[in-house]
CSV table of C-alpha atoms and ligand atoms in Angstrom, one decimal:
chain,number,residue,atom,x,y,z
W,21,UNK,CA,334.8,118.0,282.6
W,22,UNK,CA,332.9,119.4,285.5
W,23,UNK,CA,333.6,122.9,284.5
W,24,UNK,CA,332.6,122.2,280.9
W,25,UNK,CA,329.3,120.8,282.1
W,26,UNK,CA,328.8,123.7,284.5
W,27,UNK,CA,329.3,126.1,281.6
W,28,UNK,CA,327.0,124.2,279.3
W,29,UNK,CA,324.0,124.0,281.6
W,30,UNK,CA,323.3,127.7,281.8
W,31,UNK,CA,323.9,128.0,278.1
W,32,UNK,CA,321.3,125.3,277.4
W,33,UNK,CA,318.8,127.1,279.7
W,34,UNK,CA,319.2,130.4,277.7
W,35,UNK,CA,316.6,129.6,275.1
W,36,UNK,CA,313.6,128.9,277.4
W,37,UNK,CA,314.5,131.8,279.7
W,38,UNK,CA,315.2,134.4,277.0
W,39,UNK,CA,311.5,135.3,276.5
W,40,UNK,CA,310.9,135.6,280.2
W,41,UNK,CA,313.9,137.9,280.6
W,42,UNK,CA,312.8,140.1,277.8
W,43,UNK,CA,309.3,140.3,279.3
W,44,UNK,CA,310.5,141.2,282.8
W,45,UNK,CA,312.7,144.0,281.4
W,46,UNK,CA,309.6,145.4,279.7
W,47,UNK,CA,311.5,146.3,276.5
W,48,UNK,CA,310.6,145.5,272.9
W,49,UNK,CA,309.0,142.0,273.5
W,50,UNK,CA,305.9,143.1,275.4
W,51,UNK,CA,305.1,145.3,272.5
W,52,UNK,CA,304.4,142.2,270.4
W,53,UNK,CA,301.1,141.1,272.1
W,54,UNK,CA,300.1,144.7,272.2
W,55,UNK,CA,300.8,145.1,268.5
W,56,UNK,CA,298.7,142.1,267.8
W,57,UNK,CA,295.8,143.5,269.9
W,58,UNK,CA,295.9,146.6,267.8
W,59,UNK,CA,295.8,144.6,264.6
W,60,UNK,CA,293.0,142.5,266.1
W,61,UNK,CA,290.9,145.5,267.1
W,62,UNK,CA,290.9,146.7,263.5
W,63,UNK,CA,288.8,143.7,262.6
W,64,UNK,CA,286.1,141.9,264.6
W,65,UNK,CA,288.0,141.1,267.8
W,66,UNK,CA,285.6,138.4,268.9
W,67,UNK,CA,285.9,136.6,265.6
W,68,UNK,CA,289.7,136.7,265.8
W,69,UNK,CA,289.8,135.6,269.4
W,70,UNK,CA,287.5,132.6,268.9
W,71,UNK,CA,289.7,130.5,266.6
W,72,UNK,CA,292.8,131.5,268.6
W,73,UNK,CA,291.3,130.1,271.8
W,74,UNK,CA,290.6,126.7,270.3
W,75,UNK,CA,293.6,124.5,271.3
W,76,UNK,CA,295.1,122.6,268.4
W,77,UNK,CA,294.4,118.9,269.4
W,78,UNK,CA,297.1,117.5,267.1
W,79,UNK,CA,300.0,119.9,266.7
W,80,UNK,CA,301.6,119.8,263.3
W,81,UNK,CA,304.6,117.5,263.6
W,82,UNK,CA,307.9,119.2,263.1
W,83,UNK,CA,310.2,117.7,260.5
W,84,UNK,CA,313.0,115.8,262.2
W,85,UNK,CA,316.4,117.5,261.7
W,86,UNK,CA,317.7,114.1,260.5
W,87,UNK,CA,315.6,113.5,257.4
W,88,UNK,CA,316.9,110.0,257.0
W,89,UNK,CA,315.0,109.2,260.2
W,90,UNK,CA,317.9,107.6,261.8
W,91,UNK,CA,317.3,109.7,264.9
W,92,UNK,CA,314.2,107.5,265.5
W,93,UNK,CA,316.3,104.4,266.2
W,94,UNK,CA,315.9,101.8,267.7
W,95,UNK,CA,313.0,101.2,265.5
W,96,UNK,CA,311.1,97.9,265.5
W,97,UNK,CA,308.5,97.7,262.7
W,98,UNK,CA,306.2,95.0,261.5
W,99,UNK,CA,305.0,95.0,257.9
W,100,UNK,CA,301.7,93.3,257.4
W,101,UNK,CA,299.7,92.8,254.3
W,102,UNK,CA,298.4,90.1,251.9
W,103,UNK,CA,300.8,88.4,249.6
W,104,UNK,CA,301.6,90.8,246.7
W,105,UNK,CA,300.8,93.9,248.7
W,106,UNK,CA,304.4,95.1,248.1
W,107,UNK,CA,305.9,94.2,251.5
W,108,UNK,CA,309.2,93.2,250.0
W,109,UNK,CA,309.6,96.3,248.0
W,110,UNK,CA,308.7,98.6,250.9
W,111,UNK,CA,310.9,96.6,253.3
W,112,UNK,CA,313.9,97.3,251.1
W,113,UNK,CA,313.1,101.1,251.1
W,114,UNK,CA,312.5,101.2,254.8
W,115,UNK,CA,315.6,99.2,255.7
W,116,UNK,CA,317.7,101.4,253.4
W,117,UNK,CA,316.4,104.6,254.9
W,118,UNK,CA,316.6,103.7,258.5
W,119,UNK,CA,319.6,101.3,258.2
W,120,UNK,CA,317.9,98.5,260.1
W,121,UNK,CA,318.1,94.8,259.2
W,122,UNK,CA,315.3,93.2,257.1
W,123,UNK,CA,313.9,90.1,258.8
W,124,UNK,CA,311.9,88.2,256.2
W,125,UNK,CA,310.9,84.7,257.4
W,126,UNK,CA,310.0,83.9,253.8
W,127,UNK,CA,313.5,84.9,252.6
W,128,UNK,CA,315.0,82.8,255.4
W,129,UNK,CA,313.0,79.8,254.4
W,130,UNK,CA,313.7,80.2,250.6
W,131,UNK,CA,317.5,80.5,251.4
W,132,UNK,CA,317.3,77.3,253.4
W,133,UNK,CA,315.5,75.6,250.5
W,134,UNK,CA,318.1,76.9,248.0
W,135,UNK,CA,320.9,75.6,250.2
W,136,UNK,CA,319.3,72.2,250.6
W,137,UNK,CA,319.6,72.3,254.4
W,138,UNK,CA,317.4,70.0,256.6
W,139,UNK,CA,315.2,73.0,257.4
W,140,UNK,CA,314.9,73.7,253.7
W,141,UNK,CA,313.8,70.2,252.9
W,142,UNK,CA,311.3,70.3,255.7
W,143,UNK,CA,309.6,73.6,254.7
W,144,UNK,CA,309.8,73.3,250.9
W,145,UNK,CA,306.4,71.5,250.4
W,146,UNK,CA,304.7,74.0,252.8
W,147,UNK,CA,306.0,77.0,250.9
W,148,UNK,CA,305.1,75.4,247.5
W,149,UNK,CA,301.5,75.0,248.7
W,150,UNK,CA,301.3,78.4,250.4
W,151,UNK,CA,300.8,76.9,253.9
W,152,UNK,CA,302.4,78.3,257.0
W,153,UNK,CA,305.5,76.8,258.4
W,154,UNK,CA,304.7,75.5,262.0
W,155,UNK,CA,305.3,78.0,264.8
W,156,UNK,CA,307.6,75.6,266.6
W,157,UNK,CA,310.0,76.0,263.7
W,158,UNK,CA,309.4,79.7,262.8
W,159,UNK,CA,309.4,81.3,266.3
W,160,UNK,CA,312.9,80.1,267.4
W,161,UNK,CA,314.4,81.2,264.1
W,162,UNK,CA,313.1,84.7,264.6
W,163,UNK,CA,314.2,84.8,268.2
W,164,UNK,CA,317.7,83.8,267.3
W,165,UNK,CA,317.9,86.4,264.6
W,166,UNK,CA,316.7,89.1,267.1
W,167,UNK,CA,319.6,88.3,269.4
W,168,UNK,CA,322.2,89.1,266.8
W,169,UNK,CA,324.1,92.3,267.5
W,170,UNK,CA,322.9,94.2,264.4
W,171,UNK,CA,319.3,93.8,265.5
W,172,UNK,CA,319.9,96.0,268.5
W,173,UNK,CA,319.2,99.2,266.5
W,174,UNK,CA,315.8,97.7,265.5
W,175,UNK,CA,314.4,95.3,262.9
W,176,UNK,CA,311.9,95.4,260.1
W,177,UNK,CA,309.8,92.3,260.3
W,178,UNK,CA,308.4,91.3,256.9
W,179,UNK,CA,306.0,88.4,256.9
W,180,UNK,CA,306.3,87.8,260.7
W,181,UNK,CA,304.2,87.4,262.8
W,182,UNK,CA,301.8,85.5,260.5
W,183,UNK,CA,299.3,84.5,263.2
W,184,UNK,CA,298.3,85.3,266.8
W,185,UNK,CA,300.5,82.7,268.4
W,186,UNK,CA,303.6,84.3,266.7
W,187,UNK,CA,302.4,87.8,267.7
W,188,UNK,CA,302.2,86.6,271.4
W,189,UNK,CA,305.6,85.0,271.1
W,190,UNK,CA,307.1,88.2,269.7
W,191,UNK,CA,305.7,90.3,272.4
W,192,UNK,CA,307.2,88.0,275.0
W,193,UNK,CA,310.6,88.1,273.2
W,194,UNK,CA,310.5,91.9,273.2
W,195,UNK,CA,309.8,92.0,276.9
W,196,UNK,CA,312.7,89.5,277.5
W,197,UNK,CA,315.1,91.5,275.5
W,198,UNK,CA,313.9,94.8,276.9
W,199,UNK,CA,312.8,96.2,273.6
W,200,UNK,CA,309.5,97.4,272.2
W,201,UNK,CA,307.5,97.3,269.1
W,202,UNK,CA,307.2,100.8,267.6
W,203,UNK,CA,304.8,100.5,264.8
W,204,UNK,CA,302.8,98.0,262.7
W,205,UNK,CA,302.3,99.0,259.1
W,206,UNK,CA,299.4,97.4,257.3
W,207,UNK,CA,299.6,97.7,253.5
W,208,UNK,CA,296.1,97.3,252.2
W,209,UNK,CA,295.4,96.0,248.7
W,210,UNK,CA,292.1,94.3,247.6
W,211,UNK,CA,292.3,90.6,246.6
W,212,UNK,CA,291.2,91.5,243.1
W,213,UNK,CA,294.3,93.6,242.5
W,214,UNK,CA,296.6,91.0,244.1
W,215,UNK,CA,295.9,88.2,241.6
W,216,UNK,CA,296.7,90.6,238.7
W,217,UNK,CA,299.8,91.8,240.4
W,218,UNK,CA,301.1,88.3,241.1
W,219,UNK,CA,301.0,87.2,237.5
W,220,UNK,CA,303.6,89.8,236.6
W,221,UNK,CA,305.8,89.4,239.6
W,222,UNK,CA,309.4,88.2,239.1
W,223,UNK,CA,312.0,87.8,241.9
W,224,UNK,CA,315.8,87.6,242.1
W,225,UNK,CA,316.8,84.3,243.7
W,226,UNK,CA,320.1,85.8,244.8
W,227,UNK,CA,319.1,89.0,246.6
W,228,UNK,CA,315.3,88.6,246.8
W,229,UNK,CA,314.6,91.9,245.0
W,230,UNK,CA,311.0,91.8,243.7
W,231,UNK,CA,310.2,93.2,240.2
W,232,UNK,CA,307.0,93.5,238.2
W,233,UNK,CA,306.9,93.2,234.4
W,234,UNK,CA,304.7,96.3,234.1
W,235,UNK,CA,304.7,98.2,237.4
W,236,UNK,CA,308.4,97.9,238.3
W,237,UNK,CA,310.4,96.3,235.5
W,238,UNK,CA,314.2,95.6,235.8
W,239,UNK,CA,316.5,97.8,233.6
W,240,UNK,CA,317.4,94.7,231.5
W,241,UNK,CA,314.6,92.4,230.8
W,242,UNK,CA,314.7,89.2,232.9
W,243,UNK,CA,317.8,90.2,234.9
W,244,UNK,CA,318.3,91.6,238.4
W,245,UNK,CA,319.5,95.3,238.4
W,246,UNK,CA,321.7,94.6,241.4
W,247,UNK,CA,323.5,91.4,240.5
W,248,UNK,CA,322.5,90.4,237.0
W,249,UNK,CA,320.9,87.1,238.2
W,250,UNK,CA,318.2,85.7,236.0
W,251,UNK,CA,314.8,86.6,237.5
W,252,UNK,CA,312.3,83.8,238.3
W,253,UNK,CA,308.7,83.4,239.1
W,254,UNK,CA,308.5,82.2,242.7
W,255,UNK,CA,306.9,78.8,242.9
W,256,UNK,CA,304.2,80.1,245.2
W,257,UNK,CA,303.4,83.1,242.9
W,258,UNK,CA,301.5,80.8,240.5
W,259,UNK,CA,297.7,81.6,240.4
W,260,UNK,CA,296.7,78.3,242.0
W,261,UNK,CA,298.9,78.9,245.0
W,262,UNK,CA,298.1,82.7,245.3
W,263,UNK,CA,294.5,82.0,246.1
W,264,UNK,CA,295.5,79.6,248.9
W,265,UNK,CA,297.9,82.2,250.3
W,266,UNK,CA,295.2,84.8,250.3
W,267,UNK,CA,293.0,82.4,252.2
W,268,UNK,CA,295.8,81.7,254.7
W,269,UNK,CA,296.2,85.4,255.1
W,270,UNK,CA,292.5,86.0,255.7
W,271,UNK,CA,292.3,83.1,258.2
W,272,UNK,CA,295.5,83.4,260.1
W,273,UNK,CA,297.1,86.8,259.5
W,274,UNK,CA,294.3,89.3,259.2
W,275,UNK,CA,293.3,88.8,262.9
W,276,UNK,CA,296.6,90.6,263.7
W,277,UNK,CA,294.9,93.8,262.7
W,278,UNK,CA,292.4,93.5,265.6
W,279,UNK,CA,295.3,92.5,267.9
W,280,UNK,CA,297.5,95.5,267.2
W,281,UNK,CA,294.8,98.2,266.6
W,282,UNK,CA,293.7,98.5,270.3
W,283,UNK,CA,297.4,98.8,271.3
W,284,UNK,CA,297.5,102.0,269.2
W,285,UNK,CA,300.3,100.5,267.0
W,286,UNK,CA,298.6,100.1,263.7
W,287,UNK,CA,299.0,102.4,260.7
W,288,UNK,CA,297.0,101.6,257.6
W,289,UNK,CA,298.6,102.5,254.3
W,290,UNK,CA,296.9,102.3,250.8
W,291,UNK,CA,299.0,99.9,248.8
W,292,UNK,CA,297.3,100.4,245.5
W,293,UNK,CA,299.5,103.4,244.6
W,294,UNK,CA,303.0,103.5,243.2
W,295,UNK,CA,305.8,102.1,245.5
W,296,UNK,CA,307.2,105.6,245.9
W,297,UNK,CA,303.8,107.0,247.1
W,298,UNK,CA,303.3,104.0,249.5
W,299,UNK,CA,306.8,104.6,250.9
W,300,UNK,CA,306.0,108.3,251.4
W,301,UNK,CA,303.0,107.3,253.5
W,302,UNK,CA,305.0,104.8,255.5
W,303,UNK,CA,307.7,107.3,256.1
W,304,UNK,CA,305.2,109.8,257.4
W,305,UNK,CA,303.6,107.2,259.7
W,306,UNK,CA,307.0,106.4,261.2
W,307,UNK,CA,307.9,110.0,261.8
W,308,UNK,CA,304.7,110.4,263.9
W,309,UNK,CA,305.0,107.3,265.9
V,410,AMP,P1,306.6,85.4,252.1
V,410,AMP,O1,307.8,85.5,251.4
V,410,AMP,O2,306.5,86.2,253.4
V,410,AMP,O3,305.4,85.5,251.3
V,410,AMP,O4,306.5,83.9,252.7
V,410,AMP,C1,306.6,82.8,251.8
V,410,AMP,C2,306.1,81.5,252.5
V,410,AMP,O5,307.0,81.2,253.6
V,410,AMP,C3,304.7,81.6,253.1
V,410,AMP,O6,303.7,81.3,252.2
V,410,AMP,C4,304.8,80.5,254.2
V,410,AMP,O7,304.8,79.2,253.6
V,410,AMP,C5,306.3,80.7,254.7
V,410,AMP,N1,306.3,81.7,255.8
V,410,AMP,C6,306.9,82.9,255.7
V,410,AMP,N2,306.8,83.6,256.9
V,410,AMP,C7,306.1,82.7,257.7
V,410,AMP,C8,305.7,82.8,259.1
V,410,AMP,N3,305.9,83.9,259.8
V,410,AMP,N4,305.1,81.7,259.6
V,410,AMP,C9,304.9,80.6,258.9
V,410,AMP,N5,305.2,80.5,257.6
V,410,AMP,C10,305.9,81.5,257.0
V,411,ZN,ZN1,319.4,90.3,242.7
């Protein structure tokens, strides 16, 4: 082992020292700058030198060798945006690409309601009315999920935190677990577009995949592509509740933008485009984190 390591080290150093070696030997390499000078002198030397002397403040990011982005792990990401911004759709793409678990508090609550658990019975009226579930219930559920082994490689939070108290709690949990938040993606869509979007939204009660009658229809009308379950309109996607959810977002969740921006964690993404275009932007933001 020791010999293998000893052999490897000088080999690894070869690259950075190669240029210096060439330069000190005075053979072909030094000819390069000289050749450039000749080329430069043909044109206006001053003009050429000026742009070259300006340092590039933001070097072009190199593509990661692993295009799936898995080399970025662990990756803890928050997805923020008004209801109907496309968080669920993007969450699915992000989790599939980076192979991290999707932590959607809304999905957890809906599963509890469907299973008829005490938690489900407690939160059902709140979800139906588009009101937030109390922090005392929500925060411990998220903390427990974060401690499961599969969350060690990172988590995509969708719909959490939903207010400043939850954001503070999450920060403390990350400190306690020795993890950090890598990026907060804000998907921006104006309210006027949201109401129109929500009326065409259909969801799979089995796997939570979200479809849209016009923008993202299932292959077979009314059935989930993945499991064939009959699609439903979520109870809180009806127009009367959507306005309430938008108000809750504006009052409770939008302040998270001012919370994360000064920390340098916020990336704004225009959510009015196709799901593929939105994902491309998110992917780019995550590569540059
Ligand atoms: P979502 O699927 O994220 O739109 O959430 C659906 C509903 O679940 C919300 O309207 C709230 O009633 C509840 N909910 C989801 N996430 C949270 C959270 N982090 N805090 C409180 N309530 C939540
Ligand atoms: Zn499904």
